[in-house]
PDB file of C-alpha atoms in Angstrom:
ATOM      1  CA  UNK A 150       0.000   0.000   0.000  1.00 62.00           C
ATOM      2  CA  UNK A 151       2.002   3.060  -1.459  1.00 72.00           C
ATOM      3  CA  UNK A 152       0.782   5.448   0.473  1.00 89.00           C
ATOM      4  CA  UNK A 153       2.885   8.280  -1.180  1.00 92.00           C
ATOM      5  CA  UNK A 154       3.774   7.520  -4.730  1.00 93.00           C
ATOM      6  CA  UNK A 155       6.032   8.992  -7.256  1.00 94.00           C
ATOM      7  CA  UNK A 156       4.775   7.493 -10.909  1.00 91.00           C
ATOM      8  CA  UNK A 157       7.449   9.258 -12.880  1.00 94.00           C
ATOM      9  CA  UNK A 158      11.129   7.326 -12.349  1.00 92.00           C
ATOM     10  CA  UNK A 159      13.083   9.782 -13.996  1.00 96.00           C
ATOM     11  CA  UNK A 160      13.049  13.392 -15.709  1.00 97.00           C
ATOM     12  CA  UNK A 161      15.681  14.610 -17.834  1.00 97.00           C
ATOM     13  CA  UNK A 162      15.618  18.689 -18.914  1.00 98.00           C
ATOM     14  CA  UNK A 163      18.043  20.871 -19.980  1.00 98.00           C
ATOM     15  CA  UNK A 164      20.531  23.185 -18.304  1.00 97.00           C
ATOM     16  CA  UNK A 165      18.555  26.794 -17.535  1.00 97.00           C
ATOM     17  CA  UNK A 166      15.236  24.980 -17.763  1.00 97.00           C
ATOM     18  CA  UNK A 167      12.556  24.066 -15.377  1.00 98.00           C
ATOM     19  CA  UNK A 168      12.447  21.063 -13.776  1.00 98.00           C
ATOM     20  CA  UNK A 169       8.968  19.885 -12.428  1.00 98.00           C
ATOM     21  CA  UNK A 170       8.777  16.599 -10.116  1.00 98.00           C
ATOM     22  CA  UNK A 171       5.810  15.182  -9.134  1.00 98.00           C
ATOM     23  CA  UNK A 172       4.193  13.528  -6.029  1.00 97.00           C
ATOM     24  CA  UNK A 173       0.702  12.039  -4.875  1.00 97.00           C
ATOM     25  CA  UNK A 174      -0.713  10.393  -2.251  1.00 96.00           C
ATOM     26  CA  UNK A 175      -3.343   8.944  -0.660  1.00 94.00           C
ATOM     27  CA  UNK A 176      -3.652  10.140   2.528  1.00 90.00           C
ATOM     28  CA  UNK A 177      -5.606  13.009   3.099  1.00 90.00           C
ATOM     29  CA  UNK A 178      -4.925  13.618   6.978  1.00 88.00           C
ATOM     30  CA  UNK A 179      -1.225  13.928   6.232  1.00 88.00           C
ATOM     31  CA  UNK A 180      -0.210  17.715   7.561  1.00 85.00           C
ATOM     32  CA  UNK A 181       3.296  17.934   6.317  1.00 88.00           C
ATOM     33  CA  UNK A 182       5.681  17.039   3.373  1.00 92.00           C
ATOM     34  CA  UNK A 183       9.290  16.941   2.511  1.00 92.00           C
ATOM     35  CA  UNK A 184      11.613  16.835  -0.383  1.00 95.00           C
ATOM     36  CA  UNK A 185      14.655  14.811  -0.232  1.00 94.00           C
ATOM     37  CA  UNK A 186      17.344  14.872  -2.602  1.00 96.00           C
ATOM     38  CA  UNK A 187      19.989  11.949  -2.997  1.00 95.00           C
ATOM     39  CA  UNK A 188      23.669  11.739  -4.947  1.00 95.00           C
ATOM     40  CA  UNK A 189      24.616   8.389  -5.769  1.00 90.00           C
ATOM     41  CA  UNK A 190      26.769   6.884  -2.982  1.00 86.00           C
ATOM     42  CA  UNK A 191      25.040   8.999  -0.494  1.00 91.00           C
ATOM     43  CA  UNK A 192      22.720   9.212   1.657  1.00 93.00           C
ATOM     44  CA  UNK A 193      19.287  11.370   1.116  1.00 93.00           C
ATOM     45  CA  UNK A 194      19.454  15.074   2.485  1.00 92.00           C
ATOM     46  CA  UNK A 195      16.727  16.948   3.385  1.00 90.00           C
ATOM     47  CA  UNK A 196      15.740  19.911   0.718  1.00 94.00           C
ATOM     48  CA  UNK A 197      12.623  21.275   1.473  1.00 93.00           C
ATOM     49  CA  UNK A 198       9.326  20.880   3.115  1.00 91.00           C
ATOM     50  CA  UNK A 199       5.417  22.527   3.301  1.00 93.00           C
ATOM     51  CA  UNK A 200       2.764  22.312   5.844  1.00 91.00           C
ATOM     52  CA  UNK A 201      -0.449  21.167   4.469  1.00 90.00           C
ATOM     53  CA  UNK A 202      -2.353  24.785   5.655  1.00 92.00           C
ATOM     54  CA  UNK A 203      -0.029  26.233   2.816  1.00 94.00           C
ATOM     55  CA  UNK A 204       0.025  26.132  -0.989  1.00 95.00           C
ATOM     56  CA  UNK A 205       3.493  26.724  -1.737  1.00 97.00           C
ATOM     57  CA  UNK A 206       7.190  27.298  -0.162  1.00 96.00           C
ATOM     58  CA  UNK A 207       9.915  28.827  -1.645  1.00 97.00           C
ATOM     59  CA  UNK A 208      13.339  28.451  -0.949  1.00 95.00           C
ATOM     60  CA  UNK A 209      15.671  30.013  -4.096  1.00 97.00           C
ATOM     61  CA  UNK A 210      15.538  27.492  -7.044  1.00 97.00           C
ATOM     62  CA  UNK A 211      13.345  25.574  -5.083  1.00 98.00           C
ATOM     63  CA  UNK A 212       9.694  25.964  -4.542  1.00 98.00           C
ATOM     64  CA  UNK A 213       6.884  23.377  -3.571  1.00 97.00           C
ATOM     65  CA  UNK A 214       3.621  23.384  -4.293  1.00 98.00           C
ATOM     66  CA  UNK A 215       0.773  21.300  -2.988  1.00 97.00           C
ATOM     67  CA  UNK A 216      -2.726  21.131  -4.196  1.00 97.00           C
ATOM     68  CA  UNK A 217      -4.853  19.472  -1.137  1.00 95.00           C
ATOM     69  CA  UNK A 218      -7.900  18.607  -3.142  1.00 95.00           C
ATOM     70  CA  UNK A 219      -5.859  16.525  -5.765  1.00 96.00           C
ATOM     71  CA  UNK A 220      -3.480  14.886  -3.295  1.00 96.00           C
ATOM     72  CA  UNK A 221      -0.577  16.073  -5.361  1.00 97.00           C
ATOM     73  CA  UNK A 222       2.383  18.042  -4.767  1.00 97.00           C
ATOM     74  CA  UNK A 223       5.190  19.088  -7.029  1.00 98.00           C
ATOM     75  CA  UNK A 224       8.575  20.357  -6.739  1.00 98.00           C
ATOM     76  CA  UNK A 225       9.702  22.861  -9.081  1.00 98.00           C
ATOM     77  CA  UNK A 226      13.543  23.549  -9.832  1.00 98.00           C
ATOM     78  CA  UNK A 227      14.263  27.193 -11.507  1.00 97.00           C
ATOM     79  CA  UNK A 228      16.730  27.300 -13.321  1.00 97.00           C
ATOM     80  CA  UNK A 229      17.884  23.865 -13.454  1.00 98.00           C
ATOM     81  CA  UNK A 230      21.632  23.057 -12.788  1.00 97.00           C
ATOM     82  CA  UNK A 231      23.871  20.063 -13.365  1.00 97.00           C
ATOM     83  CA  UNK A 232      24.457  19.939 -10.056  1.00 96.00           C
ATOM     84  CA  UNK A 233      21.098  19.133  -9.621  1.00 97.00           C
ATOM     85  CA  UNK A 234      21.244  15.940 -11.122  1.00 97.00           C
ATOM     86  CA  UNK A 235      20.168  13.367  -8.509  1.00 97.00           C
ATOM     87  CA  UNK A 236      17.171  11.156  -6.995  1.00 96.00           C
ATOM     88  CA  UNK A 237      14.770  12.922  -5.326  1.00 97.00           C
ATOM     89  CA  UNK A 238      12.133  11.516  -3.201  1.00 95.00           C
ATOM     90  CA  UNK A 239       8.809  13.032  -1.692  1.00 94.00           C
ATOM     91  CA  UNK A 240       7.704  12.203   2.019  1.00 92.00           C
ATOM     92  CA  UNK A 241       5.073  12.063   4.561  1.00 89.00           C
ATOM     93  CA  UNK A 242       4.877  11.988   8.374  1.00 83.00           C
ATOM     94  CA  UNK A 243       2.514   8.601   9.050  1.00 78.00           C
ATOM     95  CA  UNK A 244      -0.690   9.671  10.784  1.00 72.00           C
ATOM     96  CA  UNK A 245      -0.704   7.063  12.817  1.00 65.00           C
ATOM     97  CA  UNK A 246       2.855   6.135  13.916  1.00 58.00           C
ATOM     98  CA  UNK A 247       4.794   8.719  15.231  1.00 61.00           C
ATOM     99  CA  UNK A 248       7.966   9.459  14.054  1.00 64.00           C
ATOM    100  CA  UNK A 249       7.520   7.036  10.559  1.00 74.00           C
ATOM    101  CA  UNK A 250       8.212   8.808   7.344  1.00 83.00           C
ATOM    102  CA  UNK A 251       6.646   7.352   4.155  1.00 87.00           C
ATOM    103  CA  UNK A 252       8.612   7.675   0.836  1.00 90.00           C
ATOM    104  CA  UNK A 253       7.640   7.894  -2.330  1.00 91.00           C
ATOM    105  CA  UNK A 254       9.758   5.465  -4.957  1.00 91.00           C
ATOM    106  CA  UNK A 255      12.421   8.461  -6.079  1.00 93.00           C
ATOM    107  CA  UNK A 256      12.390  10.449  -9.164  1.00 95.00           C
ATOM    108  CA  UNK A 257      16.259  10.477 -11.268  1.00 96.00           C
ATOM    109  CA  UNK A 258      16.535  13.636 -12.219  1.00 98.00           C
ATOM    110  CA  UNK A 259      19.113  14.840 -14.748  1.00 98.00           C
ATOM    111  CA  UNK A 260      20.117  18.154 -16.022  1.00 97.00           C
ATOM    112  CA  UNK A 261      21.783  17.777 -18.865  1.00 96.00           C
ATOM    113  CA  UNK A 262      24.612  20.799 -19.870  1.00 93.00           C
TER     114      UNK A 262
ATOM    115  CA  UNK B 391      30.433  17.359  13.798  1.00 61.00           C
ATOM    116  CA  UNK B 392      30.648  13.854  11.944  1.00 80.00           C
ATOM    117  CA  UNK B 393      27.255  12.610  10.767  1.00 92.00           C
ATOM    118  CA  UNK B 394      25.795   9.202  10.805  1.00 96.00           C
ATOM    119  CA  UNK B 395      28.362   6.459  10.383  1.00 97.00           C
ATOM    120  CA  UNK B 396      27.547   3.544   8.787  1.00 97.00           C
ATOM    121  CA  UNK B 397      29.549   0.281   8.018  1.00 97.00           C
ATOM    122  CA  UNK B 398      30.365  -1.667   6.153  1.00 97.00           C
ATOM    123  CA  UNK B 399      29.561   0.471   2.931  1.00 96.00           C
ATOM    124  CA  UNK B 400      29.959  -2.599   0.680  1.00 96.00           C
ATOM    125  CA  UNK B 401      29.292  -6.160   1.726  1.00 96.00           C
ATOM    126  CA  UNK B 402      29.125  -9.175  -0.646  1.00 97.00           C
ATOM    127  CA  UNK B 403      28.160 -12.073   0.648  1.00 97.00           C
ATOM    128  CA  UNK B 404      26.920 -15.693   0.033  1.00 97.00           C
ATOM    129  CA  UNK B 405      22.817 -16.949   0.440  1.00 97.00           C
ATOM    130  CA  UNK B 406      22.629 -18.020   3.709  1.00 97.00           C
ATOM    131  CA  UNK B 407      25.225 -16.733   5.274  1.00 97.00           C
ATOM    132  CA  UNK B 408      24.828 -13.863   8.266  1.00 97.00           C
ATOM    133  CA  UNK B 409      25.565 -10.019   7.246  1.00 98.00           C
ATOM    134  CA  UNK B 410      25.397  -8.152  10.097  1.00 98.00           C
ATOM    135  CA  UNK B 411      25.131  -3.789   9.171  1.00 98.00           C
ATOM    136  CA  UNK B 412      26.234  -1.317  11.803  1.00 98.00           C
ATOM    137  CA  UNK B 413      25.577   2.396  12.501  1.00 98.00           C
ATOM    138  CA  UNK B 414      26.598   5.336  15.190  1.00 98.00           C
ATOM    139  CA  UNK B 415      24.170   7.918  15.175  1.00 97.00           C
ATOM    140  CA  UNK B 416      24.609  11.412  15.396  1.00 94.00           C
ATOM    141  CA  UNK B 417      25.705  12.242  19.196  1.00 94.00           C
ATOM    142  CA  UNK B 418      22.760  13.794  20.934  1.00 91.00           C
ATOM    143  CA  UNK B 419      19.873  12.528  18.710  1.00 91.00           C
ATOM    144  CA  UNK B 420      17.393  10.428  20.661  1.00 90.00           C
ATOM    145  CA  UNK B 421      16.201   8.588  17.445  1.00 90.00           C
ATOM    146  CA  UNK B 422      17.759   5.753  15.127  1.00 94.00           C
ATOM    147  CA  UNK B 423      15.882   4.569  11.772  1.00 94.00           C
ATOM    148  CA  UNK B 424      17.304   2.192   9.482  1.00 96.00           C
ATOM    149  CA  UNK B 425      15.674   2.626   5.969  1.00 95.00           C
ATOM    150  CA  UNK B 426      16.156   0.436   2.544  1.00 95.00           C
ATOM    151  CA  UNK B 427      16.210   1.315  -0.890  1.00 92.00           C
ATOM    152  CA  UNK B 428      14.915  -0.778  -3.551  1.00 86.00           C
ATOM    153  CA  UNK B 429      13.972   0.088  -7.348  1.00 79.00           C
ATOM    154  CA  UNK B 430      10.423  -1.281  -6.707  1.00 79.00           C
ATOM    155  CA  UNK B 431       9.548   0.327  -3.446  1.00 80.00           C
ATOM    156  CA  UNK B 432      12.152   3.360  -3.019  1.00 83.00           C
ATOM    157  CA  UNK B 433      13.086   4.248   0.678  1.00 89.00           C
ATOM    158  CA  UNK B 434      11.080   1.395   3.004  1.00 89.00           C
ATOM    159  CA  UNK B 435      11.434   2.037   6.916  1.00 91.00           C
ATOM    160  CA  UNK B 436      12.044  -1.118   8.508  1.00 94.00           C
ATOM    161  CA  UNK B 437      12.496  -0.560  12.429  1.00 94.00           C
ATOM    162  CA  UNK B 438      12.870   2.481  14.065  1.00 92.00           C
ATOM    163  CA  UNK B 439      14.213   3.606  18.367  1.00 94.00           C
ATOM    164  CA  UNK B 440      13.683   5.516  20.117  1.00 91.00           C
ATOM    165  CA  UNK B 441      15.773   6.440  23.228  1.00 93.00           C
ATOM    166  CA  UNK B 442      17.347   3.483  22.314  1.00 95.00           C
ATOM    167  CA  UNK B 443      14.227   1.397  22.646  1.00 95.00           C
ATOM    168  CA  UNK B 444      12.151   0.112  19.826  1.00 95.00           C
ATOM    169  CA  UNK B 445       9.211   1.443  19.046  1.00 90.00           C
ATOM    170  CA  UNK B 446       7.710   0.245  15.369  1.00 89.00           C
ATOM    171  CA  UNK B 447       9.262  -2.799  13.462  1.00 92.00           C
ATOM    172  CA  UNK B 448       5.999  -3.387  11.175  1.00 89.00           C
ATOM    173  CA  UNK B 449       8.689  -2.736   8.675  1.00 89.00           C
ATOM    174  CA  UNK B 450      10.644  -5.338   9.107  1.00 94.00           C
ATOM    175  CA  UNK B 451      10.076  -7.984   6.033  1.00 87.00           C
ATOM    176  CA  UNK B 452      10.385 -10.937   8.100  1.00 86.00           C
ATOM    177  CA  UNK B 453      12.011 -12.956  11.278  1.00 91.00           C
ATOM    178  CA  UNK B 454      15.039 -13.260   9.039  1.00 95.00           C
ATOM    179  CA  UNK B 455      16.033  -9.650  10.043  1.00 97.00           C
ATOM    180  CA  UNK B 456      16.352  -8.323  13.477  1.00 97.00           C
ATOM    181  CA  UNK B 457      17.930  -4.582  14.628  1.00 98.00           C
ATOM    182  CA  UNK B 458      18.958  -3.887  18.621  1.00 97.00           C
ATOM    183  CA  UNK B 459      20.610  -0.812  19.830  1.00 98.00           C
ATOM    184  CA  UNK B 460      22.123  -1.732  22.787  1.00 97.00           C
ATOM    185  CA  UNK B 461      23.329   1.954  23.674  1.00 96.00           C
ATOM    186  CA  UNK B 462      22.757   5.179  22.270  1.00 95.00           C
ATOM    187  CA  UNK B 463      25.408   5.559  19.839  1.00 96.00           C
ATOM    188  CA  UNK B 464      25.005   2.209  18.634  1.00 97.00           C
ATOM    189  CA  UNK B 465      22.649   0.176  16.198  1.00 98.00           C
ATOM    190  CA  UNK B 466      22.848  -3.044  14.541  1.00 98.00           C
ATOM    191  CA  UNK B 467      20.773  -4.844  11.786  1.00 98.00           C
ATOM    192  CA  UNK B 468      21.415  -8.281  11.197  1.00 98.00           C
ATOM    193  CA  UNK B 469      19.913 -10.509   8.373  1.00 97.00           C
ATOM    194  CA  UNK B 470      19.982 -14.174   9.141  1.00 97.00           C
ATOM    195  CA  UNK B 471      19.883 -15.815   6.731  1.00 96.00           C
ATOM    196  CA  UNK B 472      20.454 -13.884   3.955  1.00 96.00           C
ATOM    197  CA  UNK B 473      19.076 -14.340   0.242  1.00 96.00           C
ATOM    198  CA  UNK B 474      19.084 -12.463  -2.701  1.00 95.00           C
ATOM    199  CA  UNK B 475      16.517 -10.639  -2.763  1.00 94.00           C
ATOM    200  CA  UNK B 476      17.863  -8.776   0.580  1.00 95.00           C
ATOM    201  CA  UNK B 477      19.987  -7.429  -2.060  1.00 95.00           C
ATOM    202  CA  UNK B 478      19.705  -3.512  -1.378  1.00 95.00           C
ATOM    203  CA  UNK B 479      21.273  -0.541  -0.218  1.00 96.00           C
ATOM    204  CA  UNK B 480      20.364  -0.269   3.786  1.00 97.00           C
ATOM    205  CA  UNK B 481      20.399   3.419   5.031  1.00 97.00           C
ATOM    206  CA  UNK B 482      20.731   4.285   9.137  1.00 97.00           C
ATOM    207  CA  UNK B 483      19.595   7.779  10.000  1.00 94.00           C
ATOM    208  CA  UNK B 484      19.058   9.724  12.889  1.00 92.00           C
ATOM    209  CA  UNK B 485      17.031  12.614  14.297  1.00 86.00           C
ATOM    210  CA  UNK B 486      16.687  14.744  17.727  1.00 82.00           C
ATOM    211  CA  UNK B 487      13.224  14.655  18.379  1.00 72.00           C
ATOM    212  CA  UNK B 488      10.682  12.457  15.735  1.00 60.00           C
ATOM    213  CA  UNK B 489      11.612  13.974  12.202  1.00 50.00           C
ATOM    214  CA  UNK B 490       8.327  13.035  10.798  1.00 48.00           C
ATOM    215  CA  UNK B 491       6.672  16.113  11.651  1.00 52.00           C
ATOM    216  CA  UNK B 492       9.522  17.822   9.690  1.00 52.00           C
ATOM    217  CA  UNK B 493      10.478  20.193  12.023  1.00 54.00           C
ATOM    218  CA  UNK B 494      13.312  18.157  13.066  1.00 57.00           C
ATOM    219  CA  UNK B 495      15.332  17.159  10.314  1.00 75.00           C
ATOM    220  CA  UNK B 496      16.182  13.350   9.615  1.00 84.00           C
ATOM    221  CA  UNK B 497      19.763  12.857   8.918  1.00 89.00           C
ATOM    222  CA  UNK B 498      21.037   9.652   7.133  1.00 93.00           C
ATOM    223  CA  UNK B 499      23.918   7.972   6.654  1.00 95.00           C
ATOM    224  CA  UNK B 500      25.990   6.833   3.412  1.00 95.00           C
ATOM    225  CA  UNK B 501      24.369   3.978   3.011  1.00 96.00           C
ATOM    226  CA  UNK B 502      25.167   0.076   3.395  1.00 97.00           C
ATOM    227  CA  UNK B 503      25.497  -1.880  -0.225  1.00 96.00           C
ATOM    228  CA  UNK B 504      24.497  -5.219   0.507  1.00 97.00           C
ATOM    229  CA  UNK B 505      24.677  -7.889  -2.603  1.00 96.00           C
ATOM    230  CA  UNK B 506      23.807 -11.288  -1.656  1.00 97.00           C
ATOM    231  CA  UNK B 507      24.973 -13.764  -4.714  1.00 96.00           C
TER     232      UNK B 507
END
């Protein structure tokens, strides 16, 4: 039972150009979500996160969005750096288990020069 | 301030035999999770502590894996016996105070490659 999902494995956009990840789920009493980003050979790092009572969060290149009433969030990367290239994964808090974090399955993202 | 150590970063071993993954938590941070990566399912959580004690293990795929932390800047996870489709890369992280609300960030480790041939 997926309970946060992430359908598209991998994305692949050009240098300068926005990149748009995706995320639903399932779960409409969950209050909080995070981004995480991951290199290869390392482990995942937190990025950025949004309380449900808000639509969007911006932190420089980075902003999250979340639509409530479609169970989907998005993370948006402007402008788009090689450096950028990496998996990133979407997260929940469980509602019922303190301290659990559900992950989605990772998006590969890769910037391309 | 060194972050979560985990070891050993690679391990090879044969079906059947016992692999045995270790971390050290960040010193200070009251909780321990030890995640997996797979293609199929992305980042699982298999057992989690708190205050060294543990507190959810629903995670755990079955009684061929088991996890103690015996102190509190020290976990195990041991797979016995191991097969191939344990095959995965096995994360530890740590937190000070439950990261799932996201106000307390979740730090992980490198990572633990595990290939069982």
């Amino acid at each position: 039972d997926q309970q946060v999902k992430q359908n598209s494995p991998s994305l692949s956009v050009q240098e300068g150009r926005i990149s748009i990840l995706n995320c639903d789920y399932t779960n409409s009493m969950f209050d909080y979500f995070l981004w995480y980003k991951k290199y290869p050979a390392e482990g995942p790092t937190f990025l950025i996160s949004i309380s449900s009572i808000k639509d969007k969060n911006e932190d420089g290149r980075f902003t999250v969005f979340l639509n409530k009433s479609a169970k989907h969030l998005s993370l948006h990367i402007v402008p788009s750096q090689p450096g950028d290239s990496a998996v990133y994964f979407c997260a929940a808090p469980s509602t019922s288990n303190t301290g659990k974090l559900i992950f989605g399955q990772g998006t590969t993202l890769q910037v391309k020069p | 301030d060194a972050g979560v150590i985990q070891s050993p970063r690679h391990e090879v071993t044969e079906m059947g035999q016992e692999v045995t993954l270790r971390c050290k938590p960040i010193s200070g941070h009251d909780y321990l999770f030890w995640y997996r990566q797979t293609m199929m399912r992305g980042l699982e959580l298999l057992i989690y502590f708190n205050n060294n004690v543990p507190i959810d293990d629903s995670g755990m795929p079955e009684d061929r894996f088991s996890a103690k932390m015996p102190n509190a800047s020290f976990s195990t996870l041991k797979i016995q016996p191991s097969e191939p489709r344990d095959s995965a890369v096995y994360f530890c992280a740590s937190s000070f105070g439950t990261g799932s609300f996201g106000r307390n960030t979740i730090y992980f480790g490198e990572g633990s490659w595990l290939t069982v041939v």
